N, CA and C of each residue as an Amber inpcrd file, in Angstrom:
protein
   537
  38.7540000 133.9700000  60.2610000  39.8290000 133.0690000  60.6360000
  39.4950000 131.6380000  60.2190000  38.2620000 131.2710000  60.4130000
  37.8550000 129.9060000  60.0620000  38.0810000 129.6300000  58.5720000
  37.7850000 130.5860000  57.6960000  37.9990000 130.3900000  56.2550000
  39.4730000 130.1750000  55.9410000  40.3450000 130.9120000  56.6120000
  41.7820000 130.7430000  56.3940000  42.2160000 129.3170000  56.7280000
  41.8000000 128.8290000  57.8730000  42.2250000 127.4940000  58.2890000
  41.5140000 126.3980000  57.4960000  40.2590000 126.6170000  57.1920000
  39.4960000 125.6190000  56.4410000  40.1150000 125.3780000  55.0660000
  40.5780000 126.4440000  54.4300000  41.1420000 126.3290000  53.0830000
  42.6680000 126.2560000  53.0910000  43.2520000 126.2180000  54.2820000
  44.6980000 126.1160000  54.4610000  45.4540000 127.1700000  53.6670000
  44.9960000 128.4050000  53.8230000  45.6590000 129.5520000  53.2060000
  45.9750000 130.5700000  54.2890000  46.8900000 131.4690000  53.9980000
  47.2580000 132.4760000  54.9880000  46.7410000 133.8710000  54.6460000
  46.1450000 134.0310000  53.4670000  45.6440000 135.3390000  53.0640000
  44.2770000 135.1750000  52.4000000  43.3730000 136.1170000  52.6890000
  42.0630000 136.1450000  52.0410000  41.8030000 137.5390000  51.4790000
  41.2340000 137.5780000  50.3060000  40.8270000 138.8380000  49.7060000
  39.4900000 139.2460000  50.3220000  39.4110000 140.4800000  50.7950000
  38.1840000 141.0070000  51.3990000  37.4910000 141.8640000  50.3480000
  36.1940000 141.6080000  50.1480000  35.4250000 142.3550000  49.1680000
  34.4830000 143.3210000  49.8770000  34.2360000 144.4620000  49.2460000
  33.2850000 145.4130000  49.8180000  31.8660000 145.0140000  49.4180000
  30.8840000 145.8060000  49.7890000  29.4820000 145.5090000  49.5140000
  29.1620000 145.3840000  48.0390000  29.9770000 145.9920000  47.1860000
  29.7740000 145.9120000  45.7400000  30.5250000 144.7540000  45.1050000
  31.2050000 143.9810000  45.9200000  31.9520000 142.8550000  45.3930000
  33.3270000 143.2180000  44.8600000  33.7860000 144.4320000  45.1480000
  35.1030000 144.8710000  44.6970000  36.1390000 144.6560000  45.8010000
  37.3860000 144.4100000  45.4090000  38.4260000 144.1980000  46.4330000
  38.5510000 145.4080000  47.3650000  38.5620000 145.1080000  48.6700000
  38.6970000 146.1660000  49.6730000  39.9900000 146.0160000  50.4640000
  40.6100000 144.8300000  50.4080000  41.8470000 144.5970000  51.1460000
  42.1360000 143.1210000  51.2610000  43.1690000 142.8280000  52.0420000
  43.5820000 141.4480000  52.2870000  43.7200000 141.2720000  53.7830000
  43.2740000 140.1320000  54.2930000  43.4310000 139.7980000  55.7050000
  44.2920000 138.5380000  55.7960000  45.1750000 138.4990000  56.7950000
  46.0840000 137.3650000  56.9450000  46.0510000 136.8370000  58.3710000
  46.6720000 135.6740000  58.5710000  46.8000000 135.1280000  59.9230000
  47.5150000 136.1210000  60.8330000  48.5140000 136.7880000  60.2910000
  49.2580000 137.7810000  61.0740000  48.3360000 138.8870000  61.5530000
  47.3830000 139.2960000  60.7220000  46.4340000 140.3420000  61.1310000
  45.6380000 139.8900000  62.3520000  45.1840000 138.6520000  62.3550000
  44.4360000 138.1440000  63.5050000  45.3130000 138.1200000  64.7440000
  46.5360000 137.6210000  64.5920000  47.4530000 137.5250000  65.7330000
  47.7340000 138.9010000  66.3180000  47.9360000 139.8890000  65.4690000
  48.2820000 141.2320000  65.9420000  47.1050000 141.9560000  66.5890000
  45.8930000 141.5730000  66.2350000  44.7340000 142.2730000  66.7800000
  44.1470000 141.6170000  68.0230000  44.6330000 140.4420000  68.3720000
  44.1840000 139.8320000  69.6210000  44.8910000 140.5210000  70.7760000
  44.2050000 140.6880000  71.8460000  44.8320000 141.3410000  73.0000000
  45.6890000 140.3390000  73.7590000  46.6410000 140.8570000  74.5130000
  47.4660000 139.9920000  75.3440000  46.6210000 139.2750000  76.3890000
  45.4770000 139.8310000  76.7410000  44.5860000 139.1730000  77.7070000
  44.1520000 137.8040000  77.1770000  43.8930000 137.7090000  75.8790000
  43.5290000 136.4210000  75.2820000  44.6780000 135.4230000  75.4600000
  45.8920000 135.8370000  75.1290000  47.0390000 134.9440000  75.2240000
  47.3590000 134.5610000  76.6690000  47.1100000 135.4580000  77.6050000
  47.3940000 135.1610000  79.0100000  46.5420000 133.9950000  79.5180000
  45.3460000 133.8240000  78.9730000  44.4690000 132.7300000  79.3820000
  45.0070000 131.3690000  78.9560000  45.8900000 131.3440000  77.9690000
  46.3780000 130.0790000  77.4300000  47.5510000 129.4940000  78.2110000
  48.0360000 130.2110000  79.1970000  49.1320000 129.7510000  80.0560000
  50.4470000 129.6600000  79.2890000  51.0900000 128.4570000  79.2510000
  52.4110000 128.3700000  78.6300000  52.3410000 127.7380000  77.2390000
  53.4450000 127.8530000  76.4990000  53.4490000 127.3830000  75.1160000
  53.3620000 125.8630000  75.0010000  53.5970000 125.1540000  76.0870000
  53.4580000 123.6910000  76.0850000  52.0800000 123.2940000  75.5410000
  51.0670000 124.0990000  75.8300000  49.6960000 123.7760000  75.4370000
  49.3960000 124.0330000  73.9600000  50.2670000 124.7730000  73.2640000
  49.9770000 125.1070000  71.8670000  51.0810000 124.7210000  70.8920000
  52.2440000 124.3100000  71.3850000  53.3810000 124.0740000  70.4840000
  53.2390000 122.7800000  69.6890000  53.9240000 122.7520000  68.5470000
  54.0070000 121.5600000  67.7120000  55.1050000 120.6690000  68.2650000
  54.8000000 119.3870000  68.4110000  55.8150000 118.4500000  68.8910000
  56.4800000 117.7150000  67.7350000  55.7490000 117.5650000  66.6490000
  56.2660000 116.8900000  65.4690000  56.5360000 117.9480000  64.4110000
  57.8060000 118.1180000  64.0530000  58.1510000 119.1600000  63.1040000
  59.3610000 118.7320000  62.2920000  59.5010000 119.2770000  61.0960000
  60.6410000 118.8920000  60.2720000  61.9390000 119.5430000  60.7650000
  62.9790000 118.7190000  60.8580000  64.3110000 119.2000000  61.2070000
  65.3010000 118.6710000  60.1760000  66.3170000 119.4630000  59.9180000
  67.3620000 119.0650000  58.9840000  68.7120000 119.5350000  59.5090000
  69.7620000 118.8940000  59.0200000  71.1180000 119.3110000  59.3410000
  71.4890000 120.5070000  58.4510000  72.4420000 121.3220000  58.8660000
  72.8310000 122.5010000  58.0800000  73.2930000 122.1770000  56.6600000
  73.8430000 120.9860000  56.4370000  74.3230000 120.6380000  55.1000000
  73.2140000 120.1760000  54.1550000  71.9840000 120.0430000  54.6350000
  70.8540000 119.6800000  53.7630000  70.6670000 120.7880000  52.7260000
  70.0400000 120.4380000  51.6210000  69.8650000 121.4080000  50.5330000
  68.5200000 122.1350000  50.6420000  68.4140000 123.2050000  49.9010000
  67.1470000 123.9350000  49.8310000  66.0490000 123.0000000  49.3260000
  66.3670000 122.1740000  48.3390000  65.3790000 121.2310000  47.7990000
  64.8990000 120.2770000  48.8900000  65.7960000 119.7800000  49.7160000
  65.4090000 118.8880000  50.8100000  64.5360000 119.6170000  51.8260000
  64.8380000 120.8740000  52.0700000  64.0410000 121.6690000  53.0140000
  62.6240000 121.8730000  52.4840000  62.5050000 122.1870000  51.2050000
  61.1790000 122.3740000  50.6040000  60.3850000 121.0740000  50.6820000
  61.0340000 119.9500000  50.3850000  60.3770000 118.6510000  50.4610000
  59.9100000 118.3660000  51.8960000  60.7690000 118.6370000  52.8800000
  60.4210000 118.3950000  54.2850000  59.2270000 119.2490000  54.7130000
  59.2000000 120.5000000  54.2720000  58.0610000 121.3710000  54.6130000
  56.7810000 120.8290000  53.9900000  56.8510000 120.4440000  52.7260000
  55.6590000 119.9330000  52.0370000  55.1730000 118.6380000  52.6720000
  56.0660000 117.7240000  52.9520000  55.6990000 116.4360000  53.5460000
  55.0790000 116.5830000  54.9290000  55.5240000 117.5750000  55.6760000
  55.0530000 117.7650000  57.0490000  54.0030000 118.8580000  57.1720000
  53.5550000 119.4110000  56.0390000  52.5810000 120.5040000  56.0430000
  53.0300000 121.5930000  57.0170000  54.2880000 121.9660000  56.8960000
  54.8910000 122.9280000  57.8050000  55.3450000 124.1560000  57.0310000
  55.3410000 125.2880000  57.6950000  55.7740000 126.5210000  57.0460000
  57.2460000 126.8180000  57.2980000  57.9460000 125.9040000  57.9960000
  59.3760000 126.1010000  58.2060000  60.0530000 124.7810000  58.5450000
  61.3720000 124.8170000  58.4780000  62.2240000 123.7050000  58.8920000
  63.1590000 124.2610000  59.9510000  63.3200000 123.5280000  61.0450000
  64.2910000 123.9160000  62.0600000  65.5950000 123.2040000  61.7240000
  66.6660000 123.9770000  61.6310000  67.9820000 123.4300000  61.3230000
  68.6620000 123.1260000  62.6570000  69.1080000 121.8680000  62.8220000
  69.6570000 121.4370000  64.1100000  71.0470000 120.8200000  63.9480000
  71.8330000 120.9820000  64.9990000  73.1000000 120.2780000  65.1580000
  73.0870000 119.7080000  66.5660000  73.3020000 118.3960000  66.6910000
  73.2530000 117.7240000  67.9890000  71.9570000 118.0470000  68.7270000
  70.8450000 118.0590000  68.0000000  69.4840000 118.3140000  68.5110000
  69.2750000 119.7330000  69.0430000  70.2060000 120.6380000  68.7570000
  70.0530000 122.0330000  69.1820000  69.7500000 122.8910000  67.9530000
  68.7470000 123.7730000  68.0460000  68.4150000 124.6190000  66.8940000
  69.5290000 125.6290000  66.6040000  69.9900000 125.6200000  65.3590000
  71.0180000 126.5680000  64.9370000  70.5080000 127.4920000  63.8320000
  69.3030000 127.2020000  63.3220000  68.7480000 128.0330000  62.2600000
  67.3200000 127.6750000  61.9340000  66.7050000 128.5310000  61.1300000
  65.3470000 128.3270000  60.6260000  65.3350000 128.6610000  59.1410000
  64.5740000 127.9050000  58.3850000  64.3250000 128.2270000  56.9910000
  62.8160000 128.1690000  56.8080000  62.2180000 129.2720000  56.3640000
  60.7640000 129.3560000  56.2410000  60.3310000 129.3710000  54.7810000
  59.0290000 129.2000000  54.5790000  58.4660000 129.3100000  53.2300000
  58.7910000 130.6680000  52.6230000  58.7010000 131.7030000  53.4280000
  59.0030000 133.0440000  52.9300000  60.4560000 133.1490000  52.4780000
  61.3660000 132.5070000  53.2210000  62.7770000 132.4920000  52.8200000
  62.9320000 131.8110000  51.4630000  62.2490000 130.6860000  51.2930000
  62.3580000 129.9220000  50.0540000  61.8600000 130.7470000  48.8730000
  60.7430000 131.4370000  49.0350000  60.2250000 132.2890000  47.9540000
  61.2540000 133.3600000  47.6030000  61.8260000 133.9840000  48.6150000
  62.8540000 135.0170000  48.3920000  64.0600000 134.4210000  47.6760000
  64.4900000 133.2390000  48.0870000  65.6450000 132.5910000  47.4710000
  65.3930000 132.2520000  46.0070000  64.2190000 131.7160000  45.6980000
  63.9090000 131.3920000  44.3080000  63.7850000 132.6480000  43.4560000
  63.2720000 133.7160000  44.0620000  63.1610000 134.9800000  43.3350000
  64.5510000 135.4950000  42.9480000  65.5440000 135.1860000  43.7980000
  66.9170000 135.6000000  43.5260000  67.7220000 134.4910000  42.8470000
  67.0180000 133.4910000  42.3260000  67.6040000 132.4120000  41.5330000
  68.6290000 131.5750000  42.3030000  68.3720000 131.3370000  43.5690000
  69.2490000 130.4640000  44.3580000  69.1040000 129.0350000  43.8560000
  70.1780000 128.3170000  43.7940000  70.1380000 126.9350000  43.3370000
  69.5000000 126.0440000  44.4040000  68.7030000 125.1070000  43.9590000
  68.0070000 124.1930000  44.8720000  68.9870000 123.2890000  45.6130000
  70.1940000 123.1490000  45.1010000  71.1830000 122.2620000  45.7250000
  72.0960000 122.9880000  46.7130000  71.8380000 124.2460000  46.9480000
  72.6450000 125.0090000  47.9010000  72.3310000 124.5600000  49.3300000
  73.3410000 124.4720000  50.1700000  73.1540000 124.0510000  51.5610000
  72.3630000 125.1190000  52.3230000  71.4310000 124.6660000  53.1550000
  70.5990000 125.6190000  53.8980000  71.4050000 126.4010000  54.9340000
  72.5760000 125.9040000  55.3090000  73.4310000 126.6380000  56.2570000
  73.7720000 128.0270000  55.7270000  73.8340000 128.1730000  54.4000000
  74.2020000 129.4490000  53.7810000  73.0370000 130.4250000  53.6520000
  71.8090000 129.9360000  53.8370000  70.6460000 130.7880000  53.5760000
  69.6550000 130.8690000  54.7300000  69.8670000 130.0570000  55.7600000
  68.9320000 130.0180000  56.8860000  69.0840000 131.2610000  57.7600000
  68.0580000 131.5310000  58.5610000  68.1780000 132.5270000  59.6180000
  68.9660000 131.8510000  60.7230000  70.1290000 132.4020000  61.0410000
  71.0120000 131.7660000  62.0200000  70.6600000 132.1770000  63.4400000
  71.0070000 131.3100000  64.3810000  70.8090000 131.5540000  65.8160000
  69.4070000 132.0790000  66.1090000  68.3840000 131.2640000  65.8090000
  67.0150000 131.7450000  66.0290000  66.7310000 131.9900000  67.5110000
  65.8800000 132.9520000  67.7660000  65.4240000 133.2090000  69.1220000
  64.6420000 131.9800000  69.5800000  65.0000000 131.4090000  70.7320000
  64.3400000 130.2130000  71.2510000  63.6650000 130.5350000  72.5820000
  62.6560000 129.7410000  72.9090000  61.9460000 129.8630000  74.1820000
  61.8520000 128.4800000  74.8070000  61.4290000 128.4240000  76.0680000
  61.2020000 127.1280000  76.7080000  59.7030000 126.8420000  76.7300000
  59.3580000 125.6080000  77.0290000  57.9440000 125.2090000  77.0860000
  57.2110000 125.9200000  78.2170000  57.9460000 126.4550000  79.1720000
  57.3280000 127.1750000  80.2860000  57.0850000 128.6500000  79.9770000
  57.5550000 129.1240000  78.8280000  57.3070000 130.5070000  78.4210000
  55.8020000 130.7030000  78.2620000  55.2840000 131.8060000  78.7400000
  53.8470000 132.0440000  78.6070000  53.5000000 132.3130000  77.1460000
  52.2800000 131.9680000  76.7790000  51.8080000 132.2250000  75.4190000
  51.8110000 133.7270000  75.1590000  51.4490000 134.5160000  76.1640000
  51.4570000 135.9790000  76.0060000  52.8650000 136.4740000  75.6970000
  53.8570000 135.9460000  76.3920000  55.2420000 136.3580000  76.1500000
  55.6930000 135.9350000  74.7540000  55.3450000 134.7190000  74.3360000
  55.7030000 134.2520000  72.9980000  55.0590000 135.1350000  71.9310000
  53.7760000 135.4660000  72.1170000  53.0770000 136.3280000  71.1540000
  53.7300000 137.7020000  71.1000000  54.0950000 138.2350000  72.2440000
  54.7480000 139.5470000  72.2930000  56.1130000 139.5030000  71.6050000
  56.8810000 138.4410000  71.8230000  58.1830000 138.2990000  71.1590000
  58.0110000 138.2500000  69.6360000  57.0460000 137.4650000  69.1830000
  56.8070000 137.3720000  67.7390000  56.4340000 138.7300000  67.1720000
  55.5380000 139.4000000  67.8580000  55.0660000 140.7040000  67.3810000
  56.1880000 141.7380000  67.3910000  56.9160000 141.8390000  68.4910000
  57.9380000 142.8810000  68.6180000  59.1500000 142.6310000  67.7220000
  59.4480000 141.3610000  67.4490000  60.6200000 141.0440000  66.6120000
  60.2620000 140.7960000  65.1500000  58.9550000 140.7910000  64.8590000
  58.5280000 140.5760000  63.4750000  58.8380000 139.1740000  62.9720000
  58.6920000 138.1740000  63.8560000  58.9440000 136.7910000  63.4680000
  57.6700000 135.9650000  63.6330000  57.6200000 134.8170000  62.9580000
  56.4210000 133.9930000  62.9990000  56.6390000 132.6240000  63.6030000
  57.8920000 132.2850000  63.9710000  58.2060000 130.9650000  64.5220000
  59.2070000 131.0950000  65.6550000  59.0010000 130.3020000  66.6990000
  59.9330000 130.2480000  67.8220000  60.2150000 128.7820000  68.1620000
  61.4590000 128.3290000  67.9700000  61.8000000 126.9760000  68.4350000
  61.6620000 126.9140000  69.9580000  61.2040000 125.7720000  70.4410000
  61.0440000 125.5580000  71.8780000  62.1170000 124.5530000  72.3010000
  62.8830000 124.9180000  73.3250000  63.9860000 124.0780000  73.7870000
  63.8130000 123.7160000  75.2560000  64.4930000 122.6320000  75.6700000
  64.4900000 122.2490000  77.0840000  65.6340000 122.9670000  77.8070000
  65.8700000 122.5820000  79.0490000  66.8870000 123.2440000  79.8730000
  68.2900000 123.0890000  79.2990000  68.5340000 122.0330000  78.5280000
  69.8440000 121.8120000  77.9130000  69.9630000 122.4530000  76.5290000
  68.9120000 123.1280000  76.0930000  68.9380000 123.7550000  74.7770000
  68.5800000 122.8260000  73.6440000  68.0580000 121.6390000  73.9600000
  67.6630000 120.6760000  72.9300000  66.2580000 120.9940000  72.4340000
  66.0550000 120.8550000  71.1410000  64.7690000 121.1590000  70.5220000
  63.6870000 120.1950000  71.0030000  62.5710000 120.7370000  71.4930000
  61.4400000 119.9000000  71.9190000  60.1540000 120.2530000  71.1760000
  60.1610000 121.3460000  70.4220000  58.9580000 121.7320000  69.7030000
  59.1370000 123.0530000  68.9840000  58.0410000 123.5470000  68.4740000
  58.0270000 124.7990000  67.7290000  56.6780000 125.4540000  67.9620000
  56.6750000 126.7470000  68.1390000  55.4120000 127.4740000  68.2080000
  55.4380000 128.5470000  67.1180000  54.3710000 128.5630000  66.3490000
  54.2360000 129.5410000  65.2720000  52.9740000 130.3530000  65.4760000
  52.8480000 131.4120000  64.7060000  51.6740000 132.2600000  64.9120000
  50.3860000 131.4940000  64.6430000  50.4060000 130.5400000  63.7320000
  49.2000000 129.7450000  63.4770000  48.8430000 128.8890000  64.6970000
  49.8590000 128.4240000  65.4290000  49.6030000 127.6320000  66.6450000
  48.9100000 128.4820000  67.7020000  49.3110000 129.7410000  67.7950000
  48.6880000 130.6370000  68.7650000  47.2230000 130.8690000  68.4280000
  46.9160000 130.8990000  67.1440000  45.5510000 131.1830000  66.7110000
  44.6600000 129.9490000  66.6600000  45.2590000 128.7730000  66.6140000
  44.4680000 127.5520000  66.5040000  43.5220000 127.3790000  67.6890000
  43.9580000 127.7400000  68.8730000  43.1070000 127.6500000  70.0570000
  41.9090000 128.5780000  69.9100000  42.1300000 129.7460000  69.2800000
  41.0400000 130.6890000  69.0510000  39.9530000 130.0430000  68.1910000
  40.3500000 129.3170000  67.1430000  39.3640000 128.6700000  66.2820000
  38.5430000 127.6660000  67.0800000  39.1990000 126.8900000  67.9310000
  38.4920000 125.9050000  68.7600000  37.4710000 126.6020000  69.6490000
  37.8790000 127.7130000  70.2580000  36.9610000 128.4590000  71.1250000
  35.7870000 129.0160000  70.3300000  36.0490000 129.5240000  69.1200000
  34.9630000 130.0730000  68.2950000  33.9790000 128.9820000  67.8810000
  34.4840000 127.7930000  67.5480000  33.6090000 126.6780000  67.1840000
  32.7600000 126.2700000  68.3890000  33.3830000 126.2220000  69.5890000
  32.6390000 125.8890000  70.8100000  31.5370000 126.9110000  71.0790000
  31.8500000 128.1830000  70.9380000  30.8630000 129.2490000  71.1690000
  29.7400000 129.1410000  70.1550000  30.0910000 128.9050000  68.8920000
  29.0900000 128.7760000  67.8380000  28.1630000 127.6020000  68.1200000
  28.7320000 126.4670000  68.5530000  27.9210000 125.3000000  68.8800000
  26.9660000 125.5630000  70.0240000  27.4430000 126.2600000  71.0610000
  26.5730000 126.5860000  72.2010000  25.4470000 127.5220000  71.7610000
  25.7730000 128.4860000  70.9130000  24.7440000 129.4170000  70.4400000
  23.7140000 128.7170000  69.5710000  24.1580000 127.7620000  68.7580000
  23.2370000 126.9940000  67.9160000  22.3000000 126.1670000  68.7840000
  22.8300000 125.5480000  69.8380000  21.9940000 124.7530000  70.7430000
  20.9720000 125.6200000  71.4500000  21.3540000 126.8480000  71.8410000
  20.4070000 127.7530000  72.5300000  19.2550000 128.1460000  71.6100000
  19.5620000 128.4020000  70.3380000  18.5030000 128.8150000  69.4190000
  17.5630000 127.6670000  69.0720000  18.0130000 126.4500000  69.2010000
  17.1560000 125.2980000  68.9200000  16.1740000 125.0520000  70.0490000
  16.5240000 125.5260000  71.2570000  15.6650000 125.2880000  72.4250000
  14.5070000 126.1770000  72.3890000
């Protein structure tokens, strides 16, 4: 997991003992193999969600969405109307759109995932992880009681706490061996 985050990639090639490709591991693989017990310790999504994220109006273009993702180092854009999430456009969507020769000037309203599943900041991390896993999604907009966007939680956000814990454990183990 540390190599994925250190190099800011989502997939790593795994080699066998002979140096030949044996498979690929992704952030999704880590998320799916963690037990719900791990997520239950993290309490609610308030502790892991992104507060600063790219948002665009439905009439924005695919090109503007790609620019917003790149500028914000984000894997998606939340499409909003009156501060309420009405859609999502992800990196995976953009790759699919370009593969099908979609014009960069097309409005994202025509290509976004509409009416995204949303959660509140009080939703437990375990529940958010279960929703992502069961629905096959990687992002959940976080809304307040009025349905206004307050953040976003993605599978990488769920795993980021794991990296912090692993670094802490590694540091403690290094200190013990020095004693």
